[in-house]
mmCIF file of C-alpha atoms and ligand atoms in Angstrom:
data_model
loop_
_atom_site.group_PDB
_atom_site.id
_atom_site.type_symbol
_atom_site.label_atom_id
_atom_site.label_comp_id
_atom_site.label_asym_id
_atom_site.label_seq_id
_atom_site.Cartn_x
_atom_site.Cartn_y
_atom_site.Cartn_z
ATOM 1 C CA MET A 1 -32.539 -67.070 38.293
ATOM 2 C CA ILE A 2 -31.969 -66.547 41.857
ATOM 3 C CA LYS A 3 -34.657 -67.357 44.003
ATOM 4 C CA LYS A 4 -33.316 -67.920 47.534
ATOM 5 C CA TYR A 5 -30.404 -66.476 49.043
ATOM 6 C CA PHE A 6 -28.647 -67.735 52.303
ATOM 7 C CA ILE A 7 -26.263 -66.313 54.381
ATOM 8 C CA PRO A 8 -25.010 -69.145 56.518
ATOM 9 C CA GLU A 9 -23.390 -68.830 60.246
ATOM 10 C CA THR A 10 -21.394 -71.825 60.117
ATOM 11 C CA ILE A 11 -20.057 -74.191 57.434
ATOM 12 C CA GLU A 12 -22.090 -77.127 58.523
ATOM 13 C CA GLU A 13 -25.020 -75.359 57.862
ATOM 14 C CA ALA A 14 -23.656 -74.240 54.348
ATOM 15 C CA ILE A 15 -23.150 -77.572 53.426
ATOM 16 C CA SER A 16 -26.052 -78.527 54.750
ATOM 17 C CA LEU A 17 -28.093 -76.229 52.327
ATOM 18 C CA LYS A 18 -25.952 -77.381 49.572
ATOM 19 C CA ASN A 19 -27.072 -81.108 50.078
ATOM 20 C CA GLN A 20 -31.192 -79.959 50.528
ATOM 21 C CA TYR A 21 -30.079 -77.897 47.119
ATOM 22 C CA LYS A 22 -27.908 -80.036 45.195
ATOM 23 C CA GLU A 23 -27.087 -78.928 41.783
ATOM 24 C CA ILE A 24 -29.809 -75.770 42.185
ATOM 25 C CA GLY A 25 -27.662 -74.280 44.945
ATOM 26 C CA LYS A 26 -24.037 -72.813 44.952
ATOM 27 C CA TYR A 27 -21.713 -71.558 47.301
ATOM 28 C CA LEU A 28 -20.701 -67.970 46.376
ATOM 29 C CA ALA A 29 -17.618 -66.368 47.392
ATOM 30 C CA GLY A 30 -16.721 -63.194 45.441
ATOM 31 C CA GLY A 31 -19.310 -63.763 42.750
ATOM 32 C CA THR A 32 -16.673 -62.616 39.834
ATOM 33 C CA ILE A 33 -17.782 -65.940 38.134
ATOM 34 C CA LEU A 34 -21.270 -66.962 39.611
ATOM 35 C CA ASN A 35 -22.589 -63.179 38.768
ATOM 36 C CA LEU A 36 -21.680 -63.331 35.204
ATOM 37 C CA SER A 37 -25.041 -63.101 33.920
ATOM 38 C CA PHE A 38 -25.487 -66.871 32.387
ATOM 39 C CA ASN A 39 -24.472 -68.320 35.610
ATOM 40 C CA LYS A 40 -27.309 -66.447 37.553
ATOM 41 C CA LYS A 41 -29.442 -67.778 34.910
ATOM 42 C CA LYS A 42 -28.295 -71.453 35.615
ATOM 43 C CA TYR A 43 -28.488 -71.483 39.628
ATOM 44 C CA GLU A 44 -31.894 -71.279 41.817
ATOM 45 C CA VAL A 45 -29.989 -70.609 45.002
ATOM 46 C CA TYR A 46 -26.864 -68.924 46.190
ATOM 47 C CA ILE A 47 -24.989 -70.005 49.572
ATOM 48 C CA ASP A 48 -22.977 -66.893 50.814
ATOM 49 C CA LEU A 49 -19.894 -67.929 52.512
ATOM 50 C CA ARG A 50 -19.160 -64.336 53.546
ATOM 51 C CA LYS A 51 -20.096 -65.031 57.258
ATOM 52 C CA LEU A 52 -17.913 -67.926 57.891
ATOM 53 C CA ASN A 53 -14.469 -66.625 58.663
ATOM 54 C CA LEU A 54 -12.562 -68.279 56.304
ATOM 55 C CA ASP A 55 -10.359 -64.882 55.311
ATOM 56 C CA GLU A 56 -7.581 -65.408 57.806
ATOM 57 C CA ILE A 57 -3.971 -65.842 56.951
ATOM 58 C CA LYS A 58 -1.583 -67.201 59.366
ATOM 59 C CA LYS A 59 1.535 -69.680 59.956
ATOM 60 C CA ASN A 60 0.348 -72.641 61.882
ATOM 61 C CA GLU A 61 2.196 -74.124 64.399
ATOM 62 C CA LYS A 62 4.962 -76.291 61.756
ATOM 63 C CA GLY A 63 5.214 -72.661 60.150
ATOM 64 C CA ASN A 64 3.062 -73.775 57.015
ATOM 65 C CA LEU A 65 0.849 -70.933 55.661
ATOM 66 C CA GLU A 66 -2.623 -71.330 55.688
ATOM 67 C CA ILE A 67 -4.912 -68.895 53.473
ATOM 68 C CA GLY A 68 -8.601 -69.150 54.344
ATOM 69 C CA ALA A 69 -10.773 -69.685 51.151
ATOM 70 C CA CYS A 70 -12.274 -66.510 51.259
ATOM 71 C CA VAL A 71 -8.908 -64.852 51.081
ATOM 72 C CA THR A 72 -8.968 -62.294 48.205
ATOM 73 C CA PHE A 73 -6.282 -61.474 45.751
ATOM 74 C CA GLN A 74 -5.507 -58.241 46.726
ATOM 75 C CA LYS A 75 -5.182 -59.633 50.310
ATOM 76 C CA LEU A 76 -2.766 -62.132 49.632
ATOM 77 C CA ILE A 77 -0.841 -59.202 47.563
ATOM 78 C CA SER A 78 -1.067 -56.763 50.432
ATOM 79 C CA SER A 79 0.023 -59.683 53.315
ATOM 80 C CA GLU A 80 2.916 -59.115 55.101
ATOM 81 C CA ILE A 81 3.187 -63.286 55.426
ATOM 82 C CA ILE A 82 2.578 -64.586 51.748
ATOM 83 C CA PRO A 83 5.402 -65.061 50.023
ATOM 84 C CA GLU A 84 6.286 -63.503 47.057
ATOM 85 C CA GLN A 85 5.457 -66.522 44.973
ATOM 86 C CA LEU A 86 1.913 -66.018 45.777
ATOM 87 C CA LYS A 87 2.409 -62.442 45.179
ATOM 88 C CA LYS A 88 3.315 -62.815 41.525
ATOM 89 C CA ALA A 89 0.815 -65.352 40.534
ATOM 90 C CA ALA A 90 -1.820 -63.282 41.632
ATOM 91 C CA MET A 91 -0.887 -60.109 40.616
ATOM 92 C CA LEU A 92 -1.598 -61.856 37.071
ATOM 93 C CA MET A 93 -5.203 -61.232 37.847
ATOM 94 C CA GLU A 94 -6.340 -58.887 34.961
ATOM 95 C CA ASN A 95 -7.148 -55.657 37.473
ATOM 96 C CA ARG A 96 -7.440 -54.527 41.027
ATOM 97 C CA ASN A 97 -11.293 -54.113 40.674
ATOM 98 C CA ILE A 98 -11.399 -58.065 40.406
ATOM 99 C CA ARG A 99 -8.600 -58.848 42.672
ATOM 100 C CA ASN A 100 -10.560 -57.210 45.375
ATOM 101 C CA ILE A 101 -13.730 -59.639 45.243
ATOM 102 C CA ALA A 102 -11.835 -62.767 43.703
ATOM 103 C CA THR A 103 -11.249 -65.115 45.929
ATOM 104 C CA ILE A 104 -8.518 -67.995 46.279
ATOM 105 C CA GLY A 105 -11.514 -70.812 46.915
ATOM 106 C CA GLY A 106 -13.011 -69.455 44.185
ATOM 107 C CA ASN A 107 -10.117 -69.850 41.390
ATOM 108 C CA ILE A 108 -9.505 -73.286 42.297
ATOM 109 C CA VAL A 109 -13.454 -74.255 41.977
ATOM 110 C CA GLY A 110 -14.305 -71.893 39.489
ATOM 111 C CA GLY A 111 -11.029 -71.533 37.497
ATOM 112 C CA LYS A 112 -9.659 -75.132 36.659
ATOM 113 C CA THR A 113 -8.971 -74.435 33.139
ATOM 114 C CA VAL A 114 -6.731 -71.559 33.346
ATOM 115 C CA GLY A 115 -7.296 -70.095 36.777
ATOM 116 C CA ASP A 116 -4.148 -67.688 37.222
ATOM 117 C CA LEU A 117 -3.218 -68.946 41.021
ATOM 118 C CA ILE A 118 -3.710 -72.638 39.936
ATOM 119 C CA PRO A 119 -0.367 -73.110 38.127
ATOM 120 C CA THR A 120 1.687 -71.442 40.973
ATOM 121 C CA LEU A 121 -0.578 -73.889 43.831
ATOM 122 C CA ILE A 122 0.615 -77.026 41.905
ATOM 123 C CA VAL A 123 4.130 -76.582 41.701
ATOM 124 C CA LEU A 124 4.317 -75.006 45.629
ATOM 125 C CA GLU A 125 2.486 -78.627 46.175
ATOM 126 C CA ALA A 126 -0.192 -76.517 47.967
ATOM 127 C CA MET A 127 -3.217 -78.873 49.648
ATOM 128 C CA VAL A 128 -6.581 -78.062 50.216
ATOM 129 C CA LYS A 129 -8.236 -78.598 53.423
ATOM 130 C CA VAL A 130 -12.078 -80.019 52.435
ATOM 131 C CA TYR A 131 -14.419 -79.666 55.242
ATOM 132 C CA GLY A 132 -14.995 -83.060 57.130
ATOM 133 C CA GLU A 133 -12.261 -84.727 55.355
ATOM 134 C CA GLU A 134 -8.763 -85.589 57.810
ATOM 135 C CA LYS A 135 -6.697 -85.916 55.026
ATOM 136 C CA LEU A 136 -5.726 -83.101 52.873
ATOM 137 C CA VAL A 137 -5.914 -82.805 49.263
ATOM 138 C CA LEU A 138 -3.175 -81.744 46.663
ATOM 139 C CA VAL A 139 -4.455 -79.041 44.637
ATOM 140 C CA GLU A 140 -3.754 -80.699 41.270
ATOM 141 C CA GLU A 141 -5.876 -83.605 42.519
ATOM 142 C CA TYR A 142 -8.385 -81.600 43.989
ATOM 143 C CA ILE A 143 -9.244 -79.524 40.247
ATOM 144 C CA LEU A 144 -9.695 -83.311 38.861
ATOM 145 C CA GLY A 145 -13.142 -83.955 40.964
ATOM 146 C CA LYS A 146 -16.031 -83.267 39.115
ATOM 147 C CA ASP A 147 -17.769 -82.348 42.528
ATOM 148 C CA GLU A 148 -17.659 -79.026 44.568
ATOM 149 C CA ARG A 149 -16.509 -80.175 47.977
ATOM 150 C CA PHE A 150 -16.227 -77.470 50.086
ATOM 151 C CA ILE A 151 -13.085 -76.173 50.935
ATOM 152 C CA GLU A 152 -11.964 -74.626 54.029
ATOM 153 C CA LYS A 153 -8.280 -73.512 53.823
ATOM 154 C CA ILE A 154 -5.280 -74.123 51.430
ATOM 155 C CA ILE A 155 -1.994 -75.067 52.925
ATOM 156 C CA ILE A 156 1.668 -74.859 51.683
ATOM 157 C CA GLU A 157 4.435 -76.347 53.292
ATOM 158 C CA GLU A 158 7.271 -74.127 54.412
ATOM 159 C CA LYS A 159 9.873 -76.392 52.272
ATOM 160 C CA ASN A 160 8.349 -75.875 49.289
ATOM 161 C CA LEU A 161 9.026 -72.262 49.284
ATOM 162 C CA GLU A 162 12.459 -72.308 49.284
ATOM 163 C CA LYS A 163 12.823 -73.970 45.564
ATOM 164 C CA LEU A 164 13.732 -71.363 42.390
ATOM 165 C CA TYR A 165 10.166 -70.554 41.088
ATOM 166 C CA GLY A 166 8.952 -68.549 37.896
ATOM 167 C CA VAL A 167 5.680 -67.876 36.838
ATOM 168 C CA ARG A 168 4.373 -66.604 33.349
ATOM 169 C CA ALA A 169 0.888 -65.736 31.533
ATOM 170 C CA HIS A 170 0.043 -64.347 28.292
ATOM 171 C CA SER A 171 -3.432 -63.055 27.886
ATOM 172 C CA ARG A 172 -4.581 -61.249 24.701
ATOM 173 C CA THR A 173 -5.097 -57.870 26.167
ATOM 174 C CA SER A 174 -3.685 -56.296 29.580
ATOM 175 C CA ASP A 175 -7.561 -56.801 30.566
ATOM 176 C CA ASP A 176 -8.355 -59.792 29.646
ATOM 177 C CA LEU A 177 -8.089 -63.721 30.918
ATOM 178 C CA SER A 178 -5.101 -65.323 30.682
ATOM 179 C CA LEU A 179 -4.808 -67.560 27.403
ATOM 180 C CA ILE A 180 -1.764 -69.702 28.737
ATOM 181 C CA GLY A 181 -0.748 -69.772 32.424
ATOM 182 C CA ALA A 182 2.370 -71.551 33.735
ATOM 183 C CA ALA A 183 4.729 -71.889 36.788
ATOM 184 C CA VAL A 184 7.838 -73.780 37.415
ATOM 185 C CA THR A 185 9.679 -75.140 40.493
ATOM 186 C CA TYR A 186 12.889 -76.667 40.754
ATOM 187 C CA ASN A 187 16.321 -76.980 42.540
ATOM 188 C CA LYS A 188 19.910 -76.484 41.121
ATOM 189 C CA ASP A 189 22.895 -79.195 41.200
ATOM 190 C CA GLN A 190 25.809 -76.944 39.938
ATOM 191 C CA GLU A 191 24.280 -76.682 36.794
ATOM 192 C CA LYS A 192 22.038 -79.471 36.509
ATOM 193 C CA ILE A 193 17.970 -79.364 37.243
ATOM 194 C CA LYS A 194 16.687 -81.007 39.719
ATOM 195 C CA ASP A 195 13.192 -81.693 42.000
ATOM 196 C CA ILE A 196 10.971 -80.006 39.238
ATOM 197 C CA ARG A 197 7.577 -79.269 38.902
ATOM 198 C CA ILE A 198 6.242 -77.578 35.800
ATOM 199 C CA ALA A 199 2.065 -76.792 35.630
ATOM 200 C CA VAL A 200 0.331 -74.982 32.566
ATOM 201 C CA GLY A 201 -3.019 -73.892 32.638
ATOM 202 C CA GLY A 202 -5.381 -73.194 29.080
ATOM 203 C CA VAL A 203 -4.359 -76.388 27.542
ATOM 204 C CA ALA A 204 -6.259 -79.237 28.950
ATOM 205 C CA SER A 205 -9.825 -78.988 30.525
ATOM 206 C CA THR A 206 -8.003 -78.255 33.856
ATOM 207 C CA VAL A 207 -4.563 -77.056 34.679
ATOM 208 C CA ILE A 208 -1.964 -79.584 34.181
ATOM 209 C CA ARG A 209 1.167 -80.879 35.418
ATOM 210 C CA LEU A 210 3.802 -81.839 32.726
ATOM 211 C CA LYS A 211 4.939 -84.995 34.674
ATOM 212 C CA ASP A 212 6.492 -86.771 31.800
ATOM 213 C CA ILE A 213 8.764 -83.816 31.049
ATOM 214 C CA GLU A 214 9.676 -83.351 34.065
ATOM 215 C CA LYS A 215 10.989 -86.697 34.797
ATOM 216 C CA GLU A 216 12.852 -86.074 31.298
ATOM 217 C CA LEU A 217 14.564 -83.380 32.144
ATOM 218 C CA GLU A 218 15.475 -83.970 35.838
ATOM 219 C CA GLY A 219 19.315 -84.387 36.394
ATOM 220 C CA THR A 220 20.087 -82.715 32.669
ATOM 221 C CA ILE A 221 21.374 -79.183 32.067
ATOM 222 C CA LEU A 222 18.507 -77.161 31.038
ATOM 223 C CA GLU A 223 18.336 -76.725 26.908
ATOM 224 C CA LYS A 224 15.658 -74.478 25.535
ATOM 225 C CA GLN A 225 15.554 -75.276 22.319
ATOM 226 C CA LEU A 226 14.943 -79.096 23.935
ATOM 227 C CA LEU A 227 12.285 -77.724 26.439
ATOM 228 C CA THR A 228 9.991 -75.814 23.854
ATOM 229 C CA HIS A 229 10.150 -78.799 21.573
ATOM 230 C CA LEU A 230 9.086 -81.574 24.313
ATOM 231 C CA ILE A 231 6.089 -78.855 25.843
ATOM 232 C CA ARG A 232 4.802 -78.454 21.826
ATOM 233 C CA ASN A 233 4.655 -82.130 21.146
ATOM 234 C CA TYR A 234 2.936 -82.924 24.506
ATOM 235 C CA VAL A 235 0.045 -80.307 25.151
ATOM 236 C CA GLU A 236 -3.213 -80.767 23.186
ATOM 237 C CA PRO A 237 -5.069 -77.429 23.673
ATOM 238 C CA LEU A 238 -8.083 -77.010 21.364
ATOM 239 C CA THR A 239 -8.612 -74.185 18.920
ATOM 240 C CA ASP A 240 -11.253 -71.712 19.804
ATOM 241 C CA PHE A 241 -12.196 -67.822 19.545
ATOM 242 C CA ARG A 242 -8.684 -67.329 21.587
ATOM 243 C CA GLY A 243 -6.385 -68.754 19.073
ATOM 244 C CA SER A 244 -5.346 -71.917 17.577
ATOM 245 C CA LYS A 245 -4.056 -75.046 19.249
ATOM 246 C CA GLU A 246 -0.601 -74.403 17.325
ATOM 247 C CA PHE A 247 -0.415 -70.831 18.426
ATOM 248 C CA LYS A 248 -1.132 -72.036 22.371
ATOM 249 C CA ALA A 249 1.143 -74.911 22.514
ATOM 250 C CA TYR A 250 3.758 -72.802 20.841
ATOM 251 C CA LEU A 251 3.084 -70.054 23.650
ATOM 252 C CA ALA A 252 3.032 -72.919 26.591
ATOM 253 C CA GLY A 253 6.444 -74.058 25.394
ATOM 254 C CA GLU A 254 7.796 -70.493 25.537
ATOM 255 C CA LEU A 255 6.204 -69.524 28.662
ATOM 256 C CA VAL A 256 7.517 -72.373 30.550
ATOM 257 C CA ALA A 257 11.050 -71.796 28.878
ATOM 258 C CA GLU A 258 10.469 -68.271 30.435
ATOM 259 C CA CYS A 259 9.600 -69.624 33.968
ATOM 260 C CA PHE A 260 12.888 -71.386 34.072
ATOM 261 C CA GLU A 261 14.922 -68.208 32.907
ATOM 262 C CA ILE A 262 13.395 -65.898 35.602
ATOM 263 C CA ALA A 263 13.243 -68.226 38.497
HETATM 264 C C1 FAD B 301 -14.157 -59.722 34.428
HETATM 265 C C2 FAD B 301 -13.448 -60.619 34.876
HETATM 266 C C3 FAD B 301 -11.978 -60.899 34.930
HETATM 267 C C4 FAD B 301 -11.757 -61.948 35.672
HETATM 268 N N1 FAD B 301 -10.133 -62.262 35.551
HETATM 269 C C5 FAD B 301 -9.436 -63.207 35.965
HETATM 270 C C6 FAD B 301 -8.029 -62.895 35.839
HETATM 271 O O1 FAD B 301 -7.801 -62.507 35.340
HETATM 272 N N2 FAD B 301 -7.249 -64.437 36.606
HETATM 273 C C7 FAD B 301 -7.942 -65.620 36.721
HETATM 274 O O2 FAD B 301 -7.558 -66.401 37.282
HETATM 275 N N3 FAD B 301 -9.199 -65.297 37.050
HETATM 276 C C8 FAD B 301 -10.193 -64.292 36.734
HETATM 277 N N4 FAD B 301 -11.552 -64.230 36.293
HETATM 278 C C9 FAD B 301 -11.945 -65.352 37.048
HETATM 279 C C10 FAD B 301 -12.509 -65.216 38.454
HETATM 280 O O3 FAD B 301 -12.341 -63.788 39.103
HETATM 281 C C11 FAD B 301 -11.374 -65.827 39.377
HETATM 282 O O4 FAD B 301 -11.396 -67.170 39.082
HETATM 283 C C12 FAD B 301 -12.186 -65.594 40.689
HETATM 284 O O5 FAD B 301 -10.642 -66.077 41.246
HETATM 285 C C13 FAD B 301 -13.005 -66.566 41.359
HETATM 286 O O6 FAD B 301 -13.726 -66.133 42.842
HETATM 287 P P1 FAD B 301 -14.605 -66.062 43.462
HETATM 288 O O7 FAD B 301 -14.599 -65.535 44.927
HETATM 289 O O8 FAD B 301 -15.247 -64.709 42.841
HETATM 290 O O9 FAD B 301 -15.794 -67.012 42.867
HETATM 291 P P2 FAD B 301 -17.401 -66.826 42.705
HETATM 292 O O10 FAD B 301 -17.697 -66.580 41.758
HETATM 293 O O11 FAD B 301 -17.747 -66.618 44.009
HETATM 294 O O12 FAD B 301 -17.276 -68.755 42.803
HETATM 295 C C14 FAD B 301 -16.876 -69.420 41.805
HETATM 296 C C15 FAD B 301 -17.305 -71.591 41.885
HETATM 297 O O13 FAD B 301 -16.551 -71.491 43.154
HETATM 298 C C16 FAD B 301 -17.288 -72.113 44.149
HETATM 299 N N5 FAD B 301 -16.883 -71.768 45.392
HETATM 300 C C17 FAD B 301 -16.148 -70.705 45.829
HETATM 301 N N6 FAD B 301 -15.829 -71.040 47.361
HETATM 302 C C18 FAD B 301 -15.909 -72.669 47.315
HETATM 303 C C19 FAD B 301 -15.538 -72.841 48.233
HETATM 304 N N7 FAD B 301 -15.116 -72.298 49.873
HETATM 305 N N8 FAD B 301 -15.598 -74.436 48.360
HETATM 306 C C20 FAD B 301 -16.459 -74.795 47.576
HETATM 307 N N9 FAD B 301 -16.598 -73.863 46.228
HETATM 308 C C21 FAD B 301 -16.549 -72.737 46.417
HETATM 309 C C22 FAD B 301 -18.479 -71.489 43.523
HETATM 310 O O14 FAD B 301 -19.509 -72.540 44.054
HETATM 311 C C23 FAD B 301 -18.589 -71.580 42.103
HETATM 312 O O15 FAD B 301 -18.913 -72.633 41.653
HETATM 313 C C24 FAD B 301 -12.041 -62.968 36.047
HETATM 314 C C25 FAD B 301 -13.540 -62.925 36.113
HETATM 315 C C26 FAD B 301 -13.928 -61.682 35.762
HETATM 316 C C27 FAD B 301 -15.671 -62.027 35.802
#
């Protein structure tokens, strides 16, 4: 049960509170995950990020896109400088009520398994600026960590936005989390595909990049049957109330193939 609620004015203050309360303390962004009743029972201290000015979207001096950790899904969709790739991914979020409050930072930290933005952020090689760390961390690597290092912003390089791109997701109903989500980017040299990135959510404990399959496809002419076969045999989803492992593996193959088709 929540016993203490802080609204720090600086990131340093927020981090110092987190260090003080450790696992019973949580950074609170939109709260769409944290305010679920079973989560509220788990934690005692919320550190609300609303006053930290982390909701800005801008292009930096290198022309790269910088998105504050507390930018909401709806703000991404409404922004004039956000590229179509991210808008399409943000539109997968099930409804506008949630899009109005759910943040990109919360999606990366809280939605590691199937967060709708994550496959796209991975194939766009998006990087996370962790507060206090010089080196930027790929989203792909950040989500593998168990700790919740403070995300200040997300950075996407201009050059990664020039590739062909596709995103697809499947959910059981139009008002449900995605069961499987996928995104791809690639370039084409005549009919051959190259510089391929494939990311799939819902088939492991985090969204994963299918590096072995990317290598196998590099420089080839895409064949749908081979692609779906490779993916079905590569991913190892778990059976749960949402679907059997066979169904999820089948879906993963089909969705990735659709991503290539629509790119
Ligand atoms: C009804 C409902 C429907 C949903 N539908 C979807 C959907 O369709 N697609 C989808 O992807 N998700 C969905 N979600 C999940 C959730 O809304 C998203 O993952 C959302 O982006 C989480 O963001 P938030 O700001 O609400 O996170 P919060 O709940 O505030 O936080 C989530 C986690 O992130 C941590 N955190 C937040 N910001 C930072 C930061 N800057 N640095 C470090 N840690 C941080 C928090 O401490 C917490 O552990 C849904 C949730 C609900 C309740």
